[in-house]
Tab-separated table of C-alpha atoms and ligand atoms in Angstrom:
chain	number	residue	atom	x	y	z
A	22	UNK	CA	25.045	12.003	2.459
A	23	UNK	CA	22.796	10.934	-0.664
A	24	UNK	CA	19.944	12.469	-1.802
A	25	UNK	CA	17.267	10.546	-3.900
A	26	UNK	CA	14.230	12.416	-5.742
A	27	UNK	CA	11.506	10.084	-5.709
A	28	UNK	CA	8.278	10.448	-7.797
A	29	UNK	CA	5.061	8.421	-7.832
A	30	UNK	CA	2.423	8.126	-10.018
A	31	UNK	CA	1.454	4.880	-10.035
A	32	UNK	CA	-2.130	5.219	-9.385
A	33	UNK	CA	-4.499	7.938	-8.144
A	34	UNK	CA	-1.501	9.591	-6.429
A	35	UNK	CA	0.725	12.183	-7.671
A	36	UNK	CA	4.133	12.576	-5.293
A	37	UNK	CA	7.160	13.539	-4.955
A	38	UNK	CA	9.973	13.194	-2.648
A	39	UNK	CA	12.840	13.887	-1.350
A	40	UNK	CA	15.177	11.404	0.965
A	41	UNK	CA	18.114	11.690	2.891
A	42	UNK	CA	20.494	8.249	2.324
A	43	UNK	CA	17.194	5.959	1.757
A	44	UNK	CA	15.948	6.407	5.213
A	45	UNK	CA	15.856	10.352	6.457
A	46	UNK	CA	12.063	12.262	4.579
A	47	UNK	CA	13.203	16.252	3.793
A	48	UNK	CA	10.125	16.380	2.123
A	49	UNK	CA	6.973	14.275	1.028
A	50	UNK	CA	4.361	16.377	-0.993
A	51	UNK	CA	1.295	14.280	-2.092
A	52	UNK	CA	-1.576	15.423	-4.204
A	53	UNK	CA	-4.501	12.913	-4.105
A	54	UNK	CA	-6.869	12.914	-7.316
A	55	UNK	CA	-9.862	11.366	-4.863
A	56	UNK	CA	-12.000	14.876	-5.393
A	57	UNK	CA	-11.246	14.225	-9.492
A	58	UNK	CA	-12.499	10.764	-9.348
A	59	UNK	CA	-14.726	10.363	-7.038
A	60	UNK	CA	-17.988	11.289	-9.105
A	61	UNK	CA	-17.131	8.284	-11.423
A	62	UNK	CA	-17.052	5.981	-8.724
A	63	UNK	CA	-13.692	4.822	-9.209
A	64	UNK	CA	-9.688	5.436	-10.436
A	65	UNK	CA	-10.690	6.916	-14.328
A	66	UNK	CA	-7.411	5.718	-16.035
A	67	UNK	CA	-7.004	8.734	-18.323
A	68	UNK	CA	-7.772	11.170	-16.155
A	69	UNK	CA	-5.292	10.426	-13.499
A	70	UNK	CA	-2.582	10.235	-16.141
A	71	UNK	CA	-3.442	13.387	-17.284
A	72	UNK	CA	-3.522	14.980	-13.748
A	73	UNK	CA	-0.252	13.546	-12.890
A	74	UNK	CA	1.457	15.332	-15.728
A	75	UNK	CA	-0.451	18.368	-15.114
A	76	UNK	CA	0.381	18.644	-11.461
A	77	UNK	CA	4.040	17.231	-11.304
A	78	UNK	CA	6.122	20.468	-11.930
A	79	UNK	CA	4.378	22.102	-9.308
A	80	UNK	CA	4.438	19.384	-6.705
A	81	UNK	CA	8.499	18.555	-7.937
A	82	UNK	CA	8.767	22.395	-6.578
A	83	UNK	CA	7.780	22.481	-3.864
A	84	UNK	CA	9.322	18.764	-2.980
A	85	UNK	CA	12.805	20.366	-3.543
A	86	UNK	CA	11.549	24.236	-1.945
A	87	UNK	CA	10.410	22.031	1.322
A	88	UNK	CA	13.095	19.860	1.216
A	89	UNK	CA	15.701	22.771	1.208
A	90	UNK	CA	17.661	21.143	-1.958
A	91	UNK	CA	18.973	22.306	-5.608
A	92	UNK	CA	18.692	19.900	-8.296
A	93	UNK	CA	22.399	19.770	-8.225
A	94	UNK	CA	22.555	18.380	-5.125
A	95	UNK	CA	20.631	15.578	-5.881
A	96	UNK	CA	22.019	12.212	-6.137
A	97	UNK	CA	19.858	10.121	-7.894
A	98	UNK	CA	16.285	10.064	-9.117
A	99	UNK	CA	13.661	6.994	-8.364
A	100	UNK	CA	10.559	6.603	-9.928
A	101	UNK	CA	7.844	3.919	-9.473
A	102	UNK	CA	7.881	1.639	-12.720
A	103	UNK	CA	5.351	-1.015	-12.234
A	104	UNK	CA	2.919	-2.482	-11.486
A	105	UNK	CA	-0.207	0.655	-11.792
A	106	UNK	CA	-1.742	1.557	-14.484
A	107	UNK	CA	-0.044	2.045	-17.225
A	108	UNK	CA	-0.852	5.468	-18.906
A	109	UNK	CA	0.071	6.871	-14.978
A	110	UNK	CA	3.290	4.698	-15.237
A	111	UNK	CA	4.276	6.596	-18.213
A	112	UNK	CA	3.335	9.612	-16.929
A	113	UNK	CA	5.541	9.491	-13.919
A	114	UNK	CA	8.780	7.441	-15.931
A	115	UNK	CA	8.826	10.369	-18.879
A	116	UNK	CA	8.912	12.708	-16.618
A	117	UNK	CA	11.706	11.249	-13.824
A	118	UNK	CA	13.751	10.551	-17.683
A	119	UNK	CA	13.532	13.751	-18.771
A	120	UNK	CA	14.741	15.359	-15.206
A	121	UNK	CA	17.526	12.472	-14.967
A	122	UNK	CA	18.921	13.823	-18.375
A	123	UNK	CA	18.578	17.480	-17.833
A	124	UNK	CA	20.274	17.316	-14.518
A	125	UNK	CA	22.921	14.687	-15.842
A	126	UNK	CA	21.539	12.911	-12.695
A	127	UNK	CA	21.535	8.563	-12.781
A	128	UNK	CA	17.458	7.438	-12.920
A	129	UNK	CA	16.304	4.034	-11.646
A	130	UNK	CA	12.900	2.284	-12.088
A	131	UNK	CA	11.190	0.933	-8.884
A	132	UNK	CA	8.939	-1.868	-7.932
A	133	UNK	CA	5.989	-0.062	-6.324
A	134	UNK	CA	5.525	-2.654	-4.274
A	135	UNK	CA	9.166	-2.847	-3.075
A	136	UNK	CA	8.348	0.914	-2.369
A	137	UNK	CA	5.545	-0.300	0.022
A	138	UNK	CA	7.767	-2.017	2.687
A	139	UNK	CA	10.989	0.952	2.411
A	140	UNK	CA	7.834	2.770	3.678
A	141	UNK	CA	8.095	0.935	6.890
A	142	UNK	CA	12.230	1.957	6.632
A	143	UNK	CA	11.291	5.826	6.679
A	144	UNK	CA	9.619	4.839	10.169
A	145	UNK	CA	11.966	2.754	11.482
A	146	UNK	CA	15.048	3.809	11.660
A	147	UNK	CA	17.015	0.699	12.627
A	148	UNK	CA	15.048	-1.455	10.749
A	149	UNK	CA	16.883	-4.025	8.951
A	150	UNK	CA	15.761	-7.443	6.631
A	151	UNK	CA	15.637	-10.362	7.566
A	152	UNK	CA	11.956	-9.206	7.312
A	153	UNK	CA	8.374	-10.884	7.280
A	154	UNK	CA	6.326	-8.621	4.905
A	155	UNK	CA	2.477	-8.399	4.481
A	156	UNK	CA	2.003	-5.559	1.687
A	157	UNK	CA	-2.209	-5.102	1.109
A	158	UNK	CA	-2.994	-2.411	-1.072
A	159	UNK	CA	-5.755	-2.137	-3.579
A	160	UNK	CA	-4.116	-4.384	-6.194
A	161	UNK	CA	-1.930	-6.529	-3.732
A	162	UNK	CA	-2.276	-8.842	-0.954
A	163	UNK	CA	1.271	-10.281	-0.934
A	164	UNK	CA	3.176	-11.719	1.863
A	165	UNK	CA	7.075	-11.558	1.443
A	166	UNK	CA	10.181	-12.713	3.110
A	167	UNK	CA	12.555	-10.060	2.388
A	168	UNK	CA	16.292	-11.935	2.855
A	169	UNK	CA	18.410	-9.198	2.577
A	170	UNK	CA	17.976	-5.242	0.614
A	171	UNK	CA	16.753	-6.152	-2.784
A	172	UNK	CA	15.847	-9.879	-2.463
A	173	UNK	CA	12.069	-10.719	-1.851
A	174	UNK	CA	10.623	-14.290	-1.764
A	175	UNK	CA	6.817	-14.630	-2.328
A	176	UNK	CA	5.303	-17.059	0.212
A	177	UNK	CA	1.417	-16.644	-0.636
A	178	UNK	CA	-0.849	-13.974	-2.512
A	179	UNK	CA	-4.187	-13.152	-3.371
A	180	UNK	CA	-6.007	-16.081	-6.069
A	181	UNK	CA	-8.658	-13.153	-6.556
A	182	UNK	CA	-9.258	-9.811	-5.273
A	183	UNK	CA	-6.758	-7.957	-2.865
A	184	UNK	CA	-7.825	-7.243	0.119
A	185	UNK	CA	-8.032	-3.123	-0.931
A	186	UNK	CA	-10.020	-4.425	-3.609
A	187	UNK	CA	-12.500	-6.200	-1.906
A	188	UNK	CA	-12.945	-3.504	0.856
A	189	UNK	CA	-13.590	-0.614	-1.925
A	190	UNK	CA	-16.104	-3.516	-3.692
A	191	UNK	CA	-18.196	-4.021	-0.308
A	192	UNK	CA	-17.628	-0.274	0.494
A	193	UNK	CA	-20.055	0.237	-3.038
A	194	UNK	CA	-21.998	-2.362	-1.818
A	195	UNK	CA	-22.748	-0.468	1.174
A	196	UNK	CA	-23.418	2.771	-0.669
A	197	UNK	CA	-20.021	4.844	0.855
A	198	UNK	CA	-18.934	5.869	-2.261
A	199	UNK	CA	-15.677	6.369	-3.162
A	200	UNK	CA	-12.546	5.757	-1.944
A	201	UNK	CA	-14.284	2.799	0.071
A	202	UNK	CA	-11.626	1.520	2.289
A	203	UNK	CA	-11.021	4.433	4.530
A	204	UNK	CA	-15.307	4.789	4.446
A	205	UNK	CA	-16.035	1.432	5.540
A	206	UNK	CA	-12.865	1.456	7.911
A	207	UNK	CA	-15.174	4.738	9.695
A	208	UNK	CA	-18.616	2.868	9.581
A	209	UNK	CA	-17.466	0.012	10.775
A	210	UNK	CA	-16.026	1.208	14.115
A	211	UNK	CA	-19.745	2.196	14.606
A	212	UNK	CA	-21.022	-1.716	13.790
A	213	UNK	CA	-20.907	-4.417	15.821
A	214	UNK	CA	-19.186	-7.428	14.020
A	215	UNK	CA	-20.525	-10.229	16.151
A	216	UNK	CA	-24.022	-9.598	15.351
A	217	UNK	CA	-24.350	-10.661	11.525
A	218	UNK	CA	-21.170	-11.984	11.010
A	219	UNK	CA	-19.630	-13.229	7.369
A	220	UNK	CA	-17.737	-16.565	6.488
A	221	UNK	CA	-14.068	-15.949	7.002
A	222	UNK	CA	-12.111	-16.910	4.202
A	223	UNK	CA	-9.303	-19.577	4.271
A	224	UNK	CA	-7.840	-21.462	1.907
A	225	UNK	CA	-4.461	-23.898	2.703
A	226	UNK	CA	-1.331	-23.067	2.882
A	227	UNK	CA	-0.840	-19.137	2.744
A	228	UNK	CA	-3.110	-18.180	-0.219
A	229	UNK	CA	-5.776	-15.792	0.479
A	230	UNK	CA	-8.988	-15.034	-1.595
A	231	UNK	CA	-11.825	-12.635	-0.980
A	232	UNK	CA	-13.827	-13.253	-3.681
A	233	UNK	CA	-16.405	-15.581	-1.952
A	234	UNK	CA	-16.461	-13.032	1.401
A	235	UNK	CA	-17.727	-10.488	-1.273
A	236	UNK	CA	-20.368	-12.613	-2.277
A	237	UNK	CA	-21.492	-13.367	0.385
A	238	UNK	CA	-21.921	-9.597	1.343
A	239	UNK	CA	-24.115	-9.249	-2.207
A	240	UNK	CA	-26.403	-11.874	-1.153
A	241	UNK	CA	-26.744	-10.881	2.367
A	242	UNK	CA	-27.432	-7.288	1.564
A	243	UNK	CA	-29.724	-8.549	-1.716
A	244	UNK	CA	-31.917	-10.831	0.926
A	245	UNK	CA	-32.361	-7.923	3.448
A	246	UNK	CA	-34.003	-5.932	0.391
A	247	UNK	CA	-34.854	-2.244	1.057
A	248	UNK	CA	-35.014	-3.126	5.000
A	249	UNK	CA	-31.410	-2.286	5.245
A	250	UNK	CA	-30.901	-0.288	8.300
A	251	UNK	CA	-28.380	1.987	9.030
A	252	UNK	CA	-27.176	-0.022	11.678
A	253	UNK	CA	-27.207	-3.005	9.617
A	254	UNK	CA	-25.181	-1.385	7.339
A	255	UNK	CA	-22.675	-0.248	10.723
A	256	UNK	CA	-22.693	-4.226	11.408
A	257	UNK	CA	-21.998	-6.041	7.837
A	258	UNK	CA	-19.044	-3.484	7.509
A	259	UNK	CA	-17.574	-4.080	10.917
A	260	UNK	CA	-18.236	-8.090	9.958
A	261	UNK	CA	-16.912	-7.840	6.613
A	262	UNK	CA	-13.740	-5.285	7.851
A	263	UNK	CA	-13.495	-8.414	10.890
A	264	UNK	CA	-13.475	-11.231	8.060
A	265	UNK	CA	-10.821	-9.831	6.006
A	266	UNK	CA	-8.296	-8.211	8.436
A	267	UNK	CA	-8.457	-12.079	10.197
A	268	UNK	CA	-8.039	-13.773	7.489
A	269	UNK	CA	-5.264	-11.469	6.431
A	270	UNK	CA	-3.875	-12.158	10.342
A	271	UNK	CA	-4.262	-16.019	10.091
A	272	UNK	CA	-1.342	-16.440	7.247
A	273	UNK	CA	0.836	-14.085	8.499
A	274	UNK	CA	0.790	-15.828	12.063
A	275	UNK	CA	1.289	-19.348	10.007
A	276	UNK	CA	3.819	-17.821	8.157
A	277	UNK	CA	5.230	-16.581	11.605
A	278	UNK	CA	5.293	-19.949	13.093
A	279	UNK	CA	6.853	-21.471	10.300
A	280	UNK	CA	9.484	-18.727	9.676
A	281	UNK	CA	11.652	-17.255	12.194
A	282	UNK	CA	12.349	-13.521	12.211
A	283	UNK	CA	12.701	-11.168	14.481
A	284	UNK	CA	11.150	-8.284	12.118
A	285	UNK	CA	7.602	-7.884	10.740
A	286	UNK	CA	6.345	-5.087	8.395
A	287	UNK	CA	2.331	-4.565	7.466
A	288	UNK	CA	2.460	-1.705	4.596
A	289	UNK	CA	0.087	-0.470	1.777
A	290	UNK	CA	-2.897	1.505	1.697
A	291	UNK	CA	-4.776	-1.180	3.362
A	292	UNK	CA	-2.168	-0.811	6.496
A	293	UNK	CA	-3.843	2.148	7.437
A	294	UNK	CA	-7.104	-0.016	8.545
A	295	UNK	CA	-8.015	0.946	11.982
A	296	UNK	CA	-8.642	-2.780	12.803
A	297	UNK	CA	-5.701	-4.009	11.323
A	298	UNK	CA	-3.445	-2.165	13.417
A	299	UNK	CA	-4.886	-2.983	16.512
A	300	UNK	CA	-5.348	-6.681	15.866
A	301	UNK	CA	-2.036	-6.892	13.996
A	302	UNK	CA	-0.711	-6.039	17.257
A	303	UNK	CA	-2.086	-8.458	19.529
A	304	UNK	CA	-1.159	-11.511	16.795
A	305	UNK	CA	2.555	-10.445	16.181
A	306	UNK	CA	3.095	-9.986	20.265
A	307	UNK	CA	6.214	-10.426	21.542
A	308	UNK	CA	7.265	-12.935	18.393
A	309	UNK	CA	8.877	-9.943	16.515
A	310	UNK	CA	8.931	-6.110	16.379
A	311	UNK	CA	5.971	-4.932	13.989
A	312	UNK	CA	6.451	-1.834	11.910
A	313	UNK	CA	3.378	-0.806	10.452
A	314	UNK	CA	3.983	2.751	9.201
A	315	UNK	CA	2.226	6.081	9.948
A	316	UNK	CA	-1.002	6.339	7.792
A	317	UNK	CA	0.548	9.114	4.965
A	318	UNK	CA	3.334	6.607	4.738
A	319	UNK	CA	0.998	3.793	4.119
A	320	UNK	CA	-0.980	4.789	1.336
A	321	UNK	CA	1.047	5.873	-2.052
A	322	UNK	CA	3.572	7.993	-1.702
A	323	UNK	CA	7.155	9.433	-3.799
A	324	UNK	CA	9.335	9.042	0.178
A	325	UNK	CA	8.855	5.262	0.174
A	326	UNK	CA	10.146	4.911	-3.675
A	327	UNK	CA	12.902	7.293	-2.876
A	328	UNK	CA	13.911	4.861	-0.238
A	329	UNK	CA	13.518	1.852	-2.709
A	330	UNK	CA	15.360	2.918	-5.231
A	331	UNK	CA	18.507	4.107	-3.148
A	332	UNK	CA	19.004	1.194	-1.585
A	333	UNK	CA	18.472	-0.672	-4.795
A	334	UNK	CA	21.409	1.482	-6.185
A	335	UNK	CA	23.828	0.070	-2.882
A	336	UNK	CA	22.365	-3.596	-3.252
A	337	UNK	CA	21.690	-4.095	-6.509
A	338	UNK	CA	18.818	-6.683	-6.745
A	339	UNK	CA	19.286	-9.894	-9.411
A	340	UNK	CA	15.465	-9.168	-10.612
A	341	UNK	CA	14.743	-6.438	-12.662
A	342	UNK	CA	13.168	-4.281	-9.661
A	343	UNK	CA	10.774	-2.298	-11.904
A	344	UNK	CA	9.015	-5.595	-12.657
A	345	UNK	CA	8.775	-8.321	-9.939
A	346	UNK	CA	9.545	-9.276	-6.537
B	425	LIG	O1	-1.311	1.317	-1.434
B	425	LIG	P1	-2.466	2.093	-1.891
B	425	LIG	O2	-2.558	3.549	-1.490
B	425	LIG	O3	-2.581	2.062	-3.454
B	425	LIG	C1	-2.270	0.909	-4.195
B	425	LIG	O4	-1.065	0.646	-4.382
B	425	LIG	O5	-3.244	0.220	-4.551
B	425	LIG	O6	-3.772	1.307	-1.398
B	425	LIG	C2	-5.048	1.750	-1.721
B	425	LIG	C3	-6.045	0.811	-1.085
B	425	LIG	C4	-7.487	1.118	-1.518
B	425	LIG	O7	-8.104	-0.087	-1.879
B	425	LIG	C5	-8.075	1.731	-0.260
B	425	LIG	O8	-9.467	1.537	-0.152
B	425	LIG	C6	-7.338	0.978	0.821
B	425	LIG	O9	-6.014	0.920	0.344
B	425	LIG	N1	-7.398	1.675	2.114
B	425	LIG	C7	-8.029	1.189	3.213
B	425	LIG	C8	-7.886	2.171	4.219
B	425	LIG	N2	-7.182	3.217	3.704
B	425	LIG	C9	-6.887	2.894	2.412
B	425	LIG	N3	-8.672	0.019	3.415
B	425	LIG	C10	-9.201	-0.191	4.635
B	425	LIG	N4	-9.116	0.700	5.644
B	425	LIG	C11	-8.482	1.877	5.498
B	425	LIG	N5	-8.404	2.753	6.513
B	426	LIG	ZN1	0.379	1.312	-3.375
């Protein structure tokens, strides 16, 4: 039995984890910052760093207290390395160093984004790669073909804005504040998408963009002027939600069809997307199991880069795993 402390602080998260041989959560404490940021709108850089070393002795705590689990007993420590922001990168890497050499414990740097589809590992229990990946988060709109633990193959990303991205940029345009995603994911279920429907992005081969969708929503919302309705509002986010989740469904069913693979994971914060899920669903059928996984799995979290980096300590990976795919 191995035991991996993970910690995560790539973003507007702080977490930390504990995980039973990559794949068994004793404990998964996450503190979001939302409440911190949200009167600025946005993710302030140096204030989440600063959070995230102000709150990461107390959440480490309680990960182990929950977790029923002694430093000593530990096996390894994993901590997300890249990509984020950087200040909250540092944050979370000084502090998983300084643990690793106080507990004489070995410390390995993850790829956050690697973290992303473990997530989907923690859910599934027998879930092994081959694997078709789609990981949309607010930076990221990346779909993968994982061969084997530790080797990942991009076959088409975002040329703009991820798909996160966009849906926290139409989310302001709408006026839902901040974080958008999750907002517009609960106003749209209320709109009708049919009824003032947006271009759906698609560009060849498996490239996606949302840039142009966003536009679009600027001008349409600009040309309605102040006789924006509620309801209006209810439809342009169930249209724009529709646009991007099939968009995001169209390349992973071409990458389907031209790739054959009996597994299929949808992860990041964008998995949690009411819409998605559903849809996701109907597109994957019977052509492979889909793992999508629960929503406090999808969004950041210290279990799924526990997982990451213990398998990336049994299969070690010939990229550096901090820093790319
Ligand atoms: O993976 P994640 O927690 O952090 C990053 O690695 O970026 O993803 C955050 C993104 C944000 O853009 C957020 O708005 C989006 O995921 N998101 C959603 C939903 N929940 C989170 N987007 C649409 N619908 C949701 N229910
Ligand atoms: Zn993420």
């Amino acid at each position: 039995m191995a035991l991996t402390l993970g910690i995560e602080t790539s973003c507007d998260e702080t977490s930390v984890a504990v995980v039973q041989d990559g794949r068994k959560v004793l404990s998964n404490v996450i503190h979001s910052q939302v409440d911190l940021h949200r009167e600025f709108g946005g993710v302030v850089p140096e204030l989440a760093a600063r959070h995230h070393l102000e709150r990461l002795p107390q959440l480490l705590d309680l990960a182990l207290e929950k977790a029923s689990v002694k430093p000593s007993d530990l096996d390894l420590v994993a901590v997300t390395r890249g990509p984020g922001l950087v200040g909250c990168l540092l944050v979370g890497v000084g502090v998983g160093e300084g643990l690793a050499a106080a507990w004489d414990k070995p410390l390995t740097g993850v790829n956050h984004l690697w973290g992303h589809i473990y997530a989907a590992m923690l859910a599934q229990p027998d879930l092994e790669p081959p694997l078709l990946g789609l990981v949309v988060s607010g930076a990221h709109s990346d779909l993968v073909r994982m061969r084997e633990h530790g080797r990942f193959e991009v076959m088409g990303r975002t040329r703009d804005d991820a798909a996160g991205e966009a849906f926290d940029k139409a989310a302001r345009m709408l006026g839902l504040g901040f974080p958008g995603g999750p907002a517009l994911d609960r106003l749209a279920r209320t709109g009708d998408p049919g009824r003032q429907p947006l271009p759906r992005p698609s560009l060849p081969g498996l490239e996606y963009s949302f840039s142009g969708l966003k536009t679009a929503l600027l001008y349409r919302l600009r040309d309605l002027g102040g006789k924006v309705t509620p309801q209006d509002k209810a439809d342009h986010a169930a249209a724009f939600e529709r646009s991007v989740v099939e968009s995001l469904l169209e390349k992973l069913d071409k990458a389907l069809k031209e790739t054959h693979v009996e597994e299929v994971v949808i992860a990041g914060g964008v998995a949690a997307n009411t819409l998605l899920r559903r849809r996701a669903a109907e597109v994957v059928g019977t052509r492979a199991r889909l793992t999508m996984p629960p929503l406090e799995l999808c969004t950041d979290n210290a279990a799924m880069i526990a997982s990451a980096g213990s398998y990336a300590r049994i299969y070690p990976p010939d990229v550096d795993p901090s820093l790319s795919w």
